[in-house]
Coordinates of C-alpha atoms in Angstrom, one line a residue:
Chain A
M93 CA -4.4 -4.4 -103.7
N94 CA -7.2 -6.5 -102.2
K95 CA -7.2 -7.0 -98.5
G96 CA -9.3 -9.5 -96.5
M97 CA -10.7 -9.3 -93.0
I98 CA -9.6 -12.6 -91.4
F99 CA -9.8 -13.7 -87.7
D100 CA -7.9 -17.0 -87.7
I101 CA -5.9 -19.3 -89.8
A102 CA -5.9 -22.9 -88.5
H103 CA -3.0 -25.2 -89.5
G104 CA -3.5 -28.9 -89.8
S105 CA -7.2 -29.2 -89.7
F106 CA -8.8 -32.7 -90.1
V107 CA -12.4 -31.6 -90.3
D108 CA -12.7 -28.9 -93.1
G109 CA -12.7 -31.0 -96.2
P110 CA -10.4 -33.7 -97.6
G111 CA -7.0 -34.5 -96.1
V112 CA -4.9 -32.3 -93.9
R113 CA -6.0 -28.7 -94.4
T114 CA -5.2 -25.1 -93.7
T115 CA -8.4 -23.2 -92.9
V116 CA -8.7 -19.5 -93.3
F117 CA -11.5 -17.9 -91.2
F118 CA -13.0 -14.8 -92.7
K119 CA -14.7 -12.2 -90.5
G120 CA -18.2 -11.0 -91.3
C121 CA -21.4 -13.0 -91.8
N122 CA -24.8 -12.2 -93.2
L123 CA -26.8 -14.8 -91.4
R124 CA -27.5 -14.8 -87.6
C125 CA -28.0 -18.5 -86.9
R126 CA -29.4 -19.2 -83.5
W127 CA -26.8 -21.8 -82.8
C128 CA -23.8 -19.9 -84.2
H129 CA -20.6 -21.3 -82.7
N130 CA -18.4 -18.5 -84.1
P131 CA -20.0 -15.3 -82.9
E132 CA -16.7 -13.5 -83.4
S133 CA -17.1 -14.1 -87.1
R134 CA -20.3 -12.1 -87.4
S135 CA -19.2 -8.5 -87.4
P136 CA -17.0 -7.6 -90.4
I137 CA -14.8 -5.3 -88.2
P138 CA -12.1 -6.2 -85.6
Q139 CA -13.3 -6.8 -82.0
M140 CA -11.7 -6.9 -78.6
M141 CA -12.6 -10.1 -76.8
F142 CA -12.3 -10.2 -73.1
Y143 CA -12.5 -13.5 -71.2
K144 CA -13.5 -12.4 -67.7
N145 CA -12.9 -15.8 -66.0
K146 CA -9.3 -15.9 -67.3
C147 CA -8.4 -12.4 -66.1
S148 CA -6.0 -12.5 -63.1
G149 CA -6.7 -8.8 -62.3
C150 CA -3.1 -7.8 -62.6
G151 CA -3.9 -4.5 -64.3
I152 CA -1.1 -4.6 -66.9
C153 CA -3.6 -3.9 -69.7
K154 CA -4.6 -0.7 -68.0
D155 CA -1.0 0.3 -67.5
V156 CA 0.1 -0.2 -71.1
C157 CA -3.0 1.2 -72.7
P158 CA -2.2 4.5 -74.5
N159 CA -5.8 5.4 -74.7
Y160 CA -7.2 4.3 -71.3
S161 CA -9.3 7.3 -70.6
E162 CA -11.0 7.2 -74.0
A163 CA -12.7 4.5 -76.0
C164 CA -10.7 1.5 -77.1
D165 CA -9.3 2.1 -80.5
L166 CA -8.4 -1.6 -81.0
C167 CA -4.6 -1.0 -81.1
G168 CA -4.1 -4.4 -79.4
I169 CA -1.2 -3.4 -77.2
C170 CA -2.9 -4.8 -74.1
T171 CA -3.1 -8.3 -75.8
K172 CA 0.7 -8.3 -76.1
Y173 CA 1.1 -8.0 -72.4
C174 CA -1.8 -10.0 -71.0
S175 CA -0.2 -13.0 -69.3
T176 CA -3.3 -15.1 -69.2
S177 CA -4.6 -14.4 -72.7
A178 CA -7.8 -13.0 -71.2
R179 CA -7.7 -10.3 -73.9
K180 CA -7.7 -11.1 -77.5
L181 CA -7.9 -8.9 -80.6
C182 CA -10.1 -10.7 -83.1
G183 CA -9.7 -9.9 -86.8
R184 CA -7.3 -7.8 -88.9
M185 CA -6.8 -7.0 -92.6
W186 CA -4.5 -9.4 -94.5
T187 CA -3.1 -9.1 -98.0
V188 CA -3.1 -12.1 -100.3
D189 CA 0.7 -12.3 -99.9
E190 CA 0.4 -12.5 -96.2
V191 CA -2.1 -15.3 -96.3
M192 CA -0.1 -17.2 -98.9
A193 CA 3.0 -17.0 -96.7
E194 CA 1.0 -18.7 -93.9
I195 CA -0.4 -21.3 -96.2
E196 CA 2.9 -22.1 -98.0
K197 CA 4.2 -23.4 -94.7
D198 CA 1.7 -26.3 -94.9
V199 CA 2.1 -27.2 -98.5
P200 CA 4.3 -30.3 -97.8
F201 CA 1.4 -31.8 -95.8
Y202 CA -1.1 -31.4 -98.6
E203 CA 0.6 -33.8 -101.0
S204 CA 0.7 -36.8 -98.8
S205 CA -2.8 -36.4 -97.5
G206 CA -4.7 -35.0 -100.5
G207 CA -5.4 -31.9 -98.4
G208 CA -5.4 -28.2 -99.3
V209 CA -6.9 -24.9 -98.2
T210 CA -10.4 -24.2 -97.0
L211 CA -11.9 -20.7 -96.9
S212 CA -14.4 -20.5 -94.1
G213 CA -15.8 -18.0 -91.7
G214 CA -18.0 -16.2 -91.1
E215 CA -19.2 -16.1 -94.7
C216 CA -16.0 -15.9 -96.8
L217 CA -17.9 -15.0 -100.0
M218 CA -18.9 -11.6 -98.5
Q219 CA -15.3 -10.9 -99.5
A220 CA -15.5 -12.6 -102.9
D221 CA -12.9 -10.5 -104.7
F222 CA -10.3 -11.3 -102.1
C223 CA -11.3 -15.0 -102.1
A224 CA -11.1 -15.2 -105.8
E225 CA -7.6 -13.7 -105.9
L226 CA -6.4 -16.0 -103.1
L227 CA -8.0 -19.1 -104.7
K228 CA -6.5 -18.2 -108.1
R229 CA -3.1 -18.0 -106.5
L230 CA -3.6 -21.3 -104.8
K231 CA -4.6 -23.0 -108.0
E232 CA -1.5 -21.6 -109.7
H233 CA 0.5 -23.4 -107.0
G234 CA -1.5 -26.6 -107.6
V235 CA -3.2 -26.5 -104.2
H236 CA -6.6 -28.2 -103.7
T237 CA -9.2 -25.6 -102.7
A238 CA -12.5 -25.7 -100.8
V239 CA -15.0 -22.9 -100.0
D240 CA -17.1 -23.3 -96.9
T241 CA -20.2 -21.2 -97.5
C242 CA -23.7 -20.7 -96.2
G243 CA -24.8 -19.9 -99.7
F244 CA -26.5 -16.6 -98.9
V245 CA -24.5 -14.7 -101.4
S246 CA -24.9 -13.2 -104.8
R247 CA -24.6 -15.3 -108.0
E248 CA -21.9 -12.9 -109.0
A249 CA -19.8 -13.9 -105.9
L250 CA -20.2 -17.6 -106.7
D251 CA -19.1 -17.0 -110.3
K252 CA -16.0 -15.1 -109.1
V253 CA -14.7 -18.1 -107.1
M254 CA -16.1 -21.0 -109.0
P255 CA -13.3 -21.4 -111.5
Y256 CA -10.7 -21.8 -108.7
T257 CA -12.7 -23.9 -106.3
D258 CA -12.5 -27.7 -106.3
V259 CA -15.2 -28.3 -103.8
F260 CA -17.9 -26.3 -102.0
L261 CA -18.7 -27.2 -98.4
Y262 CA -22.3 -26.0 -98.5
D263 CA -24.6 -25.6 -95.5
V264 CA -28.3 -26.5 -95.8
K265 CA -30.1 -25.6 -92.6
A266 CA -33.7 -25.8 -93.6
I267 CA -36.0 -26.2 -96.6
D268 CA -39.1 -24.5 -95.3
E269 CA -38.6 -20.8 -95.8
D270 CA -40.3 -19.8 -92.5
V271 CA -38.2 -22.2 -90.5
H272 CA -35.1 -20.8 -92.2
I273 CA -36.1 -17.3 -91.4
K274 CA -36.7 -18.2 -87.7
C275 CA -33.4 -20.0 -87.5
T276 CA -31.1 -17.5 -89.3
G277 CA -33.0 -14.3 -89.8
Q278 CA -33.0 -14.7 -93.6
S279 CA -34.9 -16.5 -96.4
N280 CA -33.3 -19.6 -97.9
R281 CA -34.6 -18.9 -101.4
I282 CA -31.2 -17.6 -102.7
I283 CA -29.3 -20.3 -100.8
L284 CA -31.2 -23.2 -102.4
E285 CA -31.1 -21.6 -105.8
N286 CA -27.4 -21.1 -105.5
L287 CA -26.9 -24.7 -104.6
K288 CA -28.9 -25.8 -107.6
Y289 CA -26.9 -23.4 -109.8
L290 CA -23.6 -24.8 -108.5
D291 CA -24.9 -28.3 -109.3
E292 CA -26.0 -27.3 -112.8
Q293 CA -22.5 -26.0 -113.3
G294 CA -21.1 -29.4 -112.4
K295 CA -19.4 -28.2 -109.2
T296 CA -18.8 -30.8 -106.5
T297 CA -20.4 -30.1 -103.2
Q298 CA -20.3 -31.5 -99.7
I299 CA -23.4 -30.8 -97.8
R300 CA -23.3 -29.9 -94.2
I301 CA -26.5 -29.9 -92.1
P302 CA -26.3 -28.5 -88.6
Y303 CA -28.7 -30.6 -86.5
V304 CA -30.3 -28.4 -83.8
P305 CA -33.3 -30.2 -82.2
E306 CA -35.1 -27.1 -81.1
W307 CA -35.0 -25.6 -84.6
N308 CA -34.6 -27.8 -87.6
A309 CA -35.2 -31.4 -86.5
D310 CA -38.3 -31.6 -88.8
Q311 CA -36.3 -30.5 -91.9
I312 CA -34.1 -33.5 -92.4
E313 CA -36.4 -35.5 -94.7
K314 CA -37.2 -32.4 -96.7
I315 CA -33.5 -31.7 -97.1
R316 CA -33.0 -35.3 -98.3
D317 CA -35.7 -34.9 -100.9
F318 CA -34.2 -31.6 -102.0
L319 CA -30.7 -33.1 -102.3
S320 CA -32.0 -36.1 -104.3
G321 CA -32.5 -33.8 -107.2
L322 CA -28.8 -32.8 -107.3
K323 CA -26.1 -34.7 -109.3
H324 CA -22.8 -33.6 -107.9
V325 CA -23.2 -34.0 -104.1
D326 CA -20.1 -35.8 -103.0
E327 CA -21.0 -36.2 -99.3
V328 CA -23.7 -35.3 -96.8
R329 CA -22.7 -34.8 -93.3
V330 CA -24.8 -34.0 -90.2
L331 CA -23.1 -31.7 -87.7
A332 CA -24.3 -32.1 -84.2
Y333 CA -25.2 -28.8 -82.5
H334 CA -23.1 -28.0 -79.5
N335 CA -23.3 -25.1 -77.0
Y336 CA -19.6 -24.7 -76.5
A337 CA -19.4 -21.1 -77.8
G338 CA -21.0 -19.7 -74.7
S339 CA -17.8 -18.2 -73.4
K340 CA -17.2 -16.4 -76.7
Y341 CA -20.5 -14.6 -76.6
E342 CA -19.6 -13.4 -73.1
A343 CA -16.1 -12.4 -74.2
L344 CA -17.7 -10.3 -77.0
G345 CA -20.2 -8.7 -74.7
M346 CA -23.0 -10.3 -76.7
E347 CA -26.2 -11.8 -75.5
N348 CA -25.9 -15.6 -75.5
T349 CA -28.8 -16.8 -77.6
L350 CA -27.7 -20.4 -77.9
P351 CA -30.4 -23.1 -77.8
L352 CA -30.3 -25.2 -74.7
R353 CA -31.2 -28.6 -75.9
L354 CA -28.4 -30.8 -77.4
P355 CA -29.1 -33.6 -79.8
N356 CA -28.9 -37.0 -78.4
R357 CA -27.4 -40.0 -80.1
E358 CA -30.7 -41.5 -81.2
E359 CA -31.7 -38.3 -82.9
L360 CA -28.4 -38.1 -84.7
E361 CA -28.5 -41.7 -85.8
Q362 CA -32.0 -41.2 -87.1
A363 CA -31.0 -38.2 -89.0
E364 CA -28.1 -40.1 -90.6
Q365 CA -30.5 -42.9 -91.5
I366 CA -32.9 -40.6 -93.2
L367 CA -30.1 -39.0 -95.2
H368 CA -28.1 -42.1 -96.2
Chain B
M141 CA 21.7 -23.6 -70.4
H142 CA 23.9 -23.6 -67.4
S143 CA 26.6 -21.8 -69.3
L144 CA 24.2 -19.1 -70.5
L145 CA 22.8 -18.5 -67.0
C146 CA 26.4 -18.2 -65.6
M147 CA 27.2 -15.8 -68.4
L148 CA 24.2 -13.6 -67.5
K149 CA 25.4 -13.4 -63.9
D150 CA 28.7 -11.9 -65.0
T151 CA 27.1 -8.5 -65.4
D152 CA 30.4 -6.6 -65.8
K153 CA 31.2 -8.5 -68.9
L154 CA 27.7 -7.9 -70.4
E155 CA 28.0 -4.1 -70.6
G156 CA 29.9 -3.6 -73.8
I157 CA 28.3 -6.3 -76.0
R158 CA 26.8 -4.6 -79.1
S159 CA 25.5 -7.4 -81.3
F160 CA 24.1 -10.9 -81.0
D161 CA 27.1 -12.4 -82.9
E162 CA 29.4 -10.8 -80.3
F163 CA 27.2 -12.1 -77.5
Y164 CA 27.2 -15.6 -79.0
S165 CA 30.9 -15.8 -79.4
I166 CA 31.4 -14.8 -75.7
Y167 CA 28.7 -17.4 -74.8
E168 CA 30.7 -20.0 -76.7
G169 CA 33.6 -19.3 -74.3
Y170 CA 31.4 -20.1 -71.3
L171 CA 30.1 -23.2 -73.1
Q172 CA 33.6 -24.4 -73.8
R173 CA 34.7 -23.9 -70.2
D174 CA 31.7 -26.0 -69.0
L175 CA 32.2 -28.7 -71.6
D176 CA 35.9 -28.9 -70.8
I177 CA 35.0 -29.7 -67.1
I178 CA 32.3 -32.2 -68.3
F179 CA 34.6 -34.1 -70.7
R180 CA 37.5 -34.2 -68.2
R181 CA 35.3 -35.5 -65.5
S182 CA 33.7 -38.0 -67.8
F183 CA 37.2 -39.2 -68.8
D184 CA 38.2 -39.6 -65.2
G185 CA 35.0 -41.3 -64.3
D186 CA 35.4 -43.8 -67.1
S187 CA 39.0 -44.5 -66.2
I188 CA 37.9 -45.3 -62.7
G189 CA 35.1 -47.4 -64.1
S190 CA 37.5 -49.5 -66.1
K191 CA 39.0 -50.8 -62.8
C192 CA 35.9 -52.9 -62.5
P193 CA 35.4 -54.3 -66.0
M194 CA 31.9 -55.4 -67.0
I195 CA 32.6 -58.9 -68.1
L196 CA 29.1 -60.2 -69.0
P197 CA 28.1 -57.2 -71.1
S198 CA 31.5 -57.3 -72.8
L199 CA 31.0 -60.9 -73.8
L200 CA 27.7 -59.9 -75.4
T201 CA 29.1 -56.8 -77.2
R202 CA 30.6 -57.1 -80.7
G203 CA 34.4 -56.5 -80.8
C204 CA 35.2 -57.2 -77.2
I205 CA 36.1 -60.9 -77.7
S206 CA 38.2 -60.4 -80.8
S207 CA 40.1 -57.5 -79.2
A208 CA 40.3 -59.3 -75.9
T209 CA 39.3 -56.0 -74.2
P210 CA 36.3 -55.2 -72.1
I211 CA 33.8 -52.5 -73.0
S212 CA 35.1 -50.2 -70.3
D213 CA 38.5 -50.2 -71.9
G214 CA 37.3 -49.6 -75.4
G215 CA 37.0 -53.2 -76.6
A216 CA 33.7 -52.6 -78.4
K217 CA 33.5 -52.1 -82.1
Y218 CA 31.5 -48.9 -81.7
N219 CA 32.9 -46.8 -78.9
F220 CA 30.7 -43.8 -78.8
C221 CA 30.2 -41.9 -75.6
T222 CA 26.8 -40.1 -75.7
W223 CA 25.5 -37.1 -73.9
C224 CA 22.0 -35.8 -73.6
L225 CA 21.5 -32.1 -74.1
T226 CA 18.9 -31.3 -71.5
G227 CA 17.2 -27.9 -71.8
L228 CA 18.3 -27.5 -75.5
V229 CA 15.0 -26.0 -76.6
N230 CA 15.0 -23.6 -73.6
L231 CA 18.5 -22.6 -74.5
A232 CA 17.6 -21.9 -78.1
D233 CA 14.5 -20.0 -77.1
S234 CA 16.5 -18.0 -74.6
L235 CA 19.1 -17.1 -77.2
S236 CA 16.2 -16.2 -79.6
I237 CA 14.7 -13.9 -77.1
I238 CA 18.0 -12.2 -76.4
K239 CA 18.6 -11.8 -80.1
Q240 CA 15.2 -10.4 -80.8
M241 CA 14.4 -8.3 -77.7
V242 CA 17.9 -7.1 -76.6
F243 CA 19.7 -6.6 -79.8
E244 CA 17.0 -6.0 -82.4
E245 CA 14.0 -4.4 -80.7
N246 CA 16.0 -2.9 -77.8
R247 CA 13.3 -3.6 -75.3
F248 CA 15.7 -4.2 -72.5
T249 CA 19.4 -4.5 -71.9
L250 CA 21.3 -7.6 -70.9
T251 CA 21.9 -6.2 -67.5
E252 CA 18.1 -5.6 -67.1
L253 CA 17.5 -9.1 -68.2
T254 CA 19.8 -10.4 -65.5
R255 CA 17.8 -8.4 -63.0
F256 CA 14.5 -10.0 -64.2
L257 CA 16.1 -13.4 -63.8
E258 CA 17.6 -12.8 -60.4
A259 CA 14.2 -11.6 -59.2
N260 CA 12.6 -14.7 -60.8
W261 CA 10.4 -12.3 -62.8
A262 CA 8.8 -10.9 -59.5
G263 CA 8.0 -7.3 -60.2
Y264 CA 8.8 -7.8 -63.9
E265 CA 5.7 -9.8 -64.8
D266 CA 4.9 -7.4 -67.6
K267 CA 8.3 -8.1 -69.2
R268 CA 7.8 -11.8 -68.9
S269 CA 4.3 -11.6 -70.4
Y270 CA 5.6 -9.5 -73.2
I271 CA 8.4 -12.0 -73.9
V272 CA 6.1 -15.1 -73.8
N273 CA 3.3 -13.4 -75.9
N274 CA 5.6 -11.9 -78.5
G275 CA 8.9 -13.8 -78.5
R276 CA 10.0 -16.0 -81.4
Y277 CA 10.1 -19.5 -80.0
F278 CA 11.1 -22.9 -81.4
G279 CA 8.2 -24.9 -82.8
N280 CA 6.5 -22.4 -85.0
D281 CA 8.3 -23.2 -88.3
D282 CA 10.3 -20.0 -87.8
D283 CA 13.9 -20.4 -88.8
Y284 CA 14.8 -17.5 -86.5
A285 CA 14.4 -19.7 -83.4
D286 CA 14.5 -23.1 -85.0
L287 CA 18.0 -22.8 -86.5
L288 CA 19.4 -21.6 -83.2
V289 CA 19.0 -25.2 -82.0
N290 CA 21.4 -26.3 -84.8
K291 CA 23.7 -23.4 -84.0
V292 CA 24.1 -24.5 -80.4
T293 CA 24.5 -28.2 -81.3
A294 CA 27.1 -27.2 -83.9
S295 CA 29.1 -25.4 -81.3
V296 CA 28.9 -28.3 -78.9
N297 CA 30.0 -30.8 -81.6
A298 CA 32.9 -28.6 -82.7
F299 CA 34.3 -28.4 -79.1
A300 CA 33.7 -32.1 -78.5
E301 CA 35.9 -33.0 -81.5
K302 CA 38.9 -31.9 -79.6
Y303 CA 38.3 -34.5 -76.9
T304 CA 38.6 -38.3 -77.0
P305 CA 36.6 -40.3 -74.5
Y306 CA 38.5 -42.7 -72.3
R307 CA 37.2 -45.7 -74.2
G308 CA 38.2 -44.2 -77.6
G309 CA 35.7 -43.3 -80.3
R310 CA 34.0 -39.9 -79.9
Y311 CA 31.4 -37.9 -78.0
L312 CA 27.9 -37.9 -79.6
F313 CA 24.9 -35.9 -78.5
G314 CA 21.2 -36.3 -78.3
T315 CA 18.1 -34.8 -76.7
L316 CA 16.8 -37.8 -74.8
T317 CA 15.5 -37.1 -71.3
G318 CA 14.6 -40.6 -70.3
Y319 CA 13.1 -42.0 -67.1
E320 CA 15.7 -40.2 -65.0
L321 CA 13.7 -37.1 -66.0
S322 CA 16.7 -34.8 -66.1
H323 CA 14.6 -32.0 -67.5
I324 CA 12.8 -31.9 -64.2
S325 CA 15.8 -32.5 -61.9
F326 CA 18.0 -30.0 -63.8
G327 CA 15.2 -27.5 -63.9
K328 CA 14.8 -27.7 -60.2
I329 CA 18.3 -26.5 -59.6
S330 CA 18.4 -23.8 -62.3
S331 CA 17.4 -20.2 -61.9
A332 CA 14.9 -18.4 -64.1
S333 CA 15.8 -18.3 -67.8
P334 CA 15.3 -15.7 -70.5
D335 CA 12.6 -17.7 -72.3
G336 CA 10.2 -16.9 -69.5
R337 CA 10.8 -20.0 -67.5
Y338 CA 10.6 -19.5 -63.7
A339 CA 13.3 -20.8 -61.4
A340 CA 13.0 -24.5 -60.5
E341 CA 10.5 -25.1 -63.3
P342 CA 11.2 -28.1 -65.5
F343 CA 13.0 -27.6 -68.8
A344 CA 11.3 -28.8 -72.0
A345 CA 11.1 -32.5 -72.2
S346 CA 13.5 -33.3 -75.1
I347 CA 12.4 -31.4 -78.2
S348 CA 9.2 -30.0 -77.0
S349 CA 8.2 -26.3 -77.4
F350 CA 8.0 -23.9 -74.5
P351 CA 4.6 -24.5 -72.9
G352 CA 2.0 -22.6 -75.0
A353 CA 4.6 -21.1 -77.4
D354 CA 3.9 -23.4 -80.3
K355 CA 1.0 -21.3 -81.6
G356 CA 1.5 -22.4 -85.2
G357 CA -0.3 -25.7 -84.8
I358 CA 0.8 -29.2 -85.5
T359 CA 2.1 -28.7 -89.0
A360 CA 4.4 -25.9 -87.9
Y361 CA 5.7 -27.9 -84.9
L362 CA 6.5 -30.9 -87.1
K363 CA 8.3 -28.7 -89.6
S364 CA 10.4 -27.1 -86.8
A365 CA 11.3 -30.6 -85.5
A366 CA 12.2 -31.7 -89.0
K367 CA 14.8 -29.0 -89.2
L368 CA 17.0 -30.5 -86.5
D369 CA 20.3 -31.4 -88.0
G370 CA 20.7 -35.1 -87.5
R371 CA 24.5 -34.9 -88.1
L372 CA 24.8 -32.8 -85.0
L373 CA 22.4 -35.0 -82.9
Q374 CA 23.6 -38.5 -83.6
S375 CA 22.5 -40.0 -80.3
S376 CA 18.8 -40.3 -79.4
V377 CA 16.5 -37.5 -80.5
V378 CA 13.0 -37.5 -79.0
V379 CA 10.2 -35.4 -80.5
N380 CA 7.1 -35.3 -78.4
L381 CA 3.7 -34.7 -79.9
Q382 CA 0.6 -34.3 -77.6
M383 CA -2.6 -35.3 -79.2
D384 CA -6.2 -35.7 -78.3
R385 CA -7.2 -39.3 -78.9
T386 CA -10.4 -38.3 -80.6
L387 CA -8.2 -37.0 -83.5
V388 CA -7.6 -40.6 -84.4
D389 CA -11.0 -42.2 -83.6
S390 CA -11.9 -43.0 -87.2
K391 CA -10.1 -44.7 -90.0
E392 CA -10.4 -41.6 -92.1
K393 CA -8.7 -39.5 -89.5
R394 CA -6.0 -42.0 -88.8
E395 CA -5.2 -41.9 -92.5
R396 CA -4.8 -38.1 -92.3
L397 CA -2.5 -38.5 -89.3
A398 CA -0.5 -41.1 -91.2
A399 CA -0.1 -38.6 -94.1
L400 CA 0.9 -35.9 -91.6
L401 CA 3.6 -38.2 -90.2
R402 CA 4.8 -39.3 -93.6
T403 CA 5.4 -35.7 -94.6
Y404 CA 7.3 -35.1 -91.4
F405 CA 9.7 -37.9 -92.1
D406 CA 9.9 -36.8 -95.8
L407 CA 11.0 -33.4 -94.6
G408 CA 13.9 -35.0 -92.7
G409 CA 12.3 -35.8 -89.3
I410 CA 14.3 -38.3 -87.3
Q411 CA 12.0 -39.5 -84.6
L412 CA 8.5 -38.8 -83.3
Q413 CA 6.4 -40.1 -80.5
I414 CA 2.7 -39.3 -80.0
N415 CA 1.2 -38.9 -76.5
Y416 CA -2.5 -39.1 -76.3
L417 CA -3.8 -36.7 -73.7
S418 CA -4.6 -37.9 -70.3
A419 CA -7.3 -36.5 -68.1
E420 CA -4.7 -35.4 -65.6
E421 CA -3.1 -33.2 -68.2
L422 CA -6.4 -31.6 -69.1
I423 CA -7.0 -30.9 -65.4
T424 CA -3.6 -29.2 -65.3
A425 CA -4.5 -27.3 -68.5
K426 CA -7.6 -26.0 -66.9
R427 CA -5.8 -24.9 -63.8
E428 CA -2.8 -23.4 -65.7
P429 CA -4.3 -22.2 -69.0
E430 CA -1.3 -19.9 -69.8
K431 CA 0.8 -23.0 -70.4
Y432 CA -1.6 -24.8 -72.6
K433 CA -2.5 -22.1 -75.1
S434 CA -1.8 -24.3 -78.0
L435 CA -3.7 -27.4 -76.8
R436 CA -6.3 -28.2 -79.4
V437 CA -8.9 -30.8 -78.6
R438 CA -11.6 -32.2 -80.7
V439 CA -15.0 -31.7 -79.3
T440 CA -17.6 -32.9 -81.7
G441 CA -17.6 -31.8 -85.3
F442 CA -14.8 -29.4 -84.6
S443 CA -11.6 -28.9 -82.7
G444 CA -10.7 -25.9 -80.7
F445 CA -8.3 -24.5 -78.2
F446 CA -9.0 -26.2 -74.9
T447 CA -8.2 -23.1 -72.8
S448 CA -10.7 -21.0 -74.7
F449 CA -13.7 -23.1 -73.6
D450 CA -15.7 -22.2 -70.6
D451 CA -15.4 -24.1 -67.3
E452 CA -18.3 -26.4 -67.9
L453 CA -17.0 -27.6 -71.3
Q454 CA -13.5 -28.0 -70.0
D455 CA -14.9 -30.2 -67.2
E456 CA -16.9 -32.1 -69.7
I457 CA -13.9 -32.9 -71.9
I458 CA -11.9 -33.9 -68.8
E459 CA -14.7 -36.2 -67.8
R460 CA -14.7 -37.7 -71.3
H461 CA -11.0 -38.3 -71.1
L462 CA -11.4 -39.9 -67.7
H463 CA -13.7 -42.4 -69.4
T464 CA -11.5 -43.1 -72.3
L465 CA -8.5 -44.1 -70.1

């Protein structure tokens, strides 16, 4: 049976698609965006996160660790005892049944709000088989489904989930290839082709544009021009860059590469004006 | 809760208990003993009260004029005498912890639990952390803990049926802790409890989850609250919801909230009140993050757990709340 590497399931989200939603966060991503606010979603394997500033120094983690003298084997026992939640085990394998059990709890809230389930990440379509199986089950239960993707995935992955996906929340970060490579480490050729492909197939998309002044401020007009050629774009939303993920980089022992400058209100309003 | 804490002090009676059902039936004995004292005192108190009849309120209360009897002697048409069950959620959580950790997982014995409580968890911080991190608490849409609230209120109602208040009618129960703040004052005089509460800490305000234990988010909390059996809580029920005000700062989001609430009432919810967060609370959350694990705040295009943010961001959000007040 298929299993998926998931690091969080958020209940009652208001921001991941229409209505009240349950958002499933998949672990593993193939882009390395400079502004990434979910650095724990990058690696496709579980990770121990340690928030130094929360640690009370009590030492329980050391006492209960069965493996203290050796390398951490991610058993997670320390997280069960940590009284300040300074230690957190991020990511584990879930079966479709397990995810469905979590989701089923929220079903009553979908009906009244027009909500449903959103698969997000990380890049959820790196686990397309699992996603397809989960989405298929959701459609059998009549649940509205959304897939939040960066688009840097194979055509095959898209085809697998397309029949069971009501709306794609699709990121467009830049149109110029060199800018995109600088921003994310990868070319956007596949991403833009995939977006066109989804549109040709008649799939509804909601476009999300992270606005990061240092990196893609000059791309907004080009994005608008690109989108004007698409027929099934339901909504275009600008997401203001924020630098709040700093503590997560530290907790993961990663270098914090977040851009320093935040967008100001004028810039955001201007971007909105260009797009709408 | 008082009855449970008393029971746990009678260590000689705890030794032979083998199952949670057996534990609960002995607990009911303690509960009955306490309720008996309460109902008798209430009867005596009301009989003394009737020596000074309240004439003006009686004139304004249906039934008193036609029966020519003041309120205090049972002249009113509806004669209920209501009690508020303070610490109800802490009690259900405590029973849930005992069921789970003593009788199912065998992590510690009842006698050991008594020792933790007597020490006010000092020297047993690891046990307390384990309980709080892994216990099954009310507010997570988990029948295991949620239905224990109904189990306790069913016991209370069953005993109460045997008593008639001085004014006639019957005893009814609710969870209101009003402006007298009994959850704080009763908490102050109570020892530590099995749910991880320290001695003298407040009990949960009405139907609120143990601080930080409602990890399942808003939908799970509302579903837990909707499971409360209204037949057993016929007096006031108060369900508190803490929310960040930016979750309702646009028409679109308010509509989603409305849908959320509609579902809650469709599921059988009785009452609900929403508290928008104040800056003071956020300041406390920053200082005592372990109690605010479930506090989600909306930042810009996303919402996240307040306690997971770094210091500067927390300050920034606090600052923002200072301005919205």
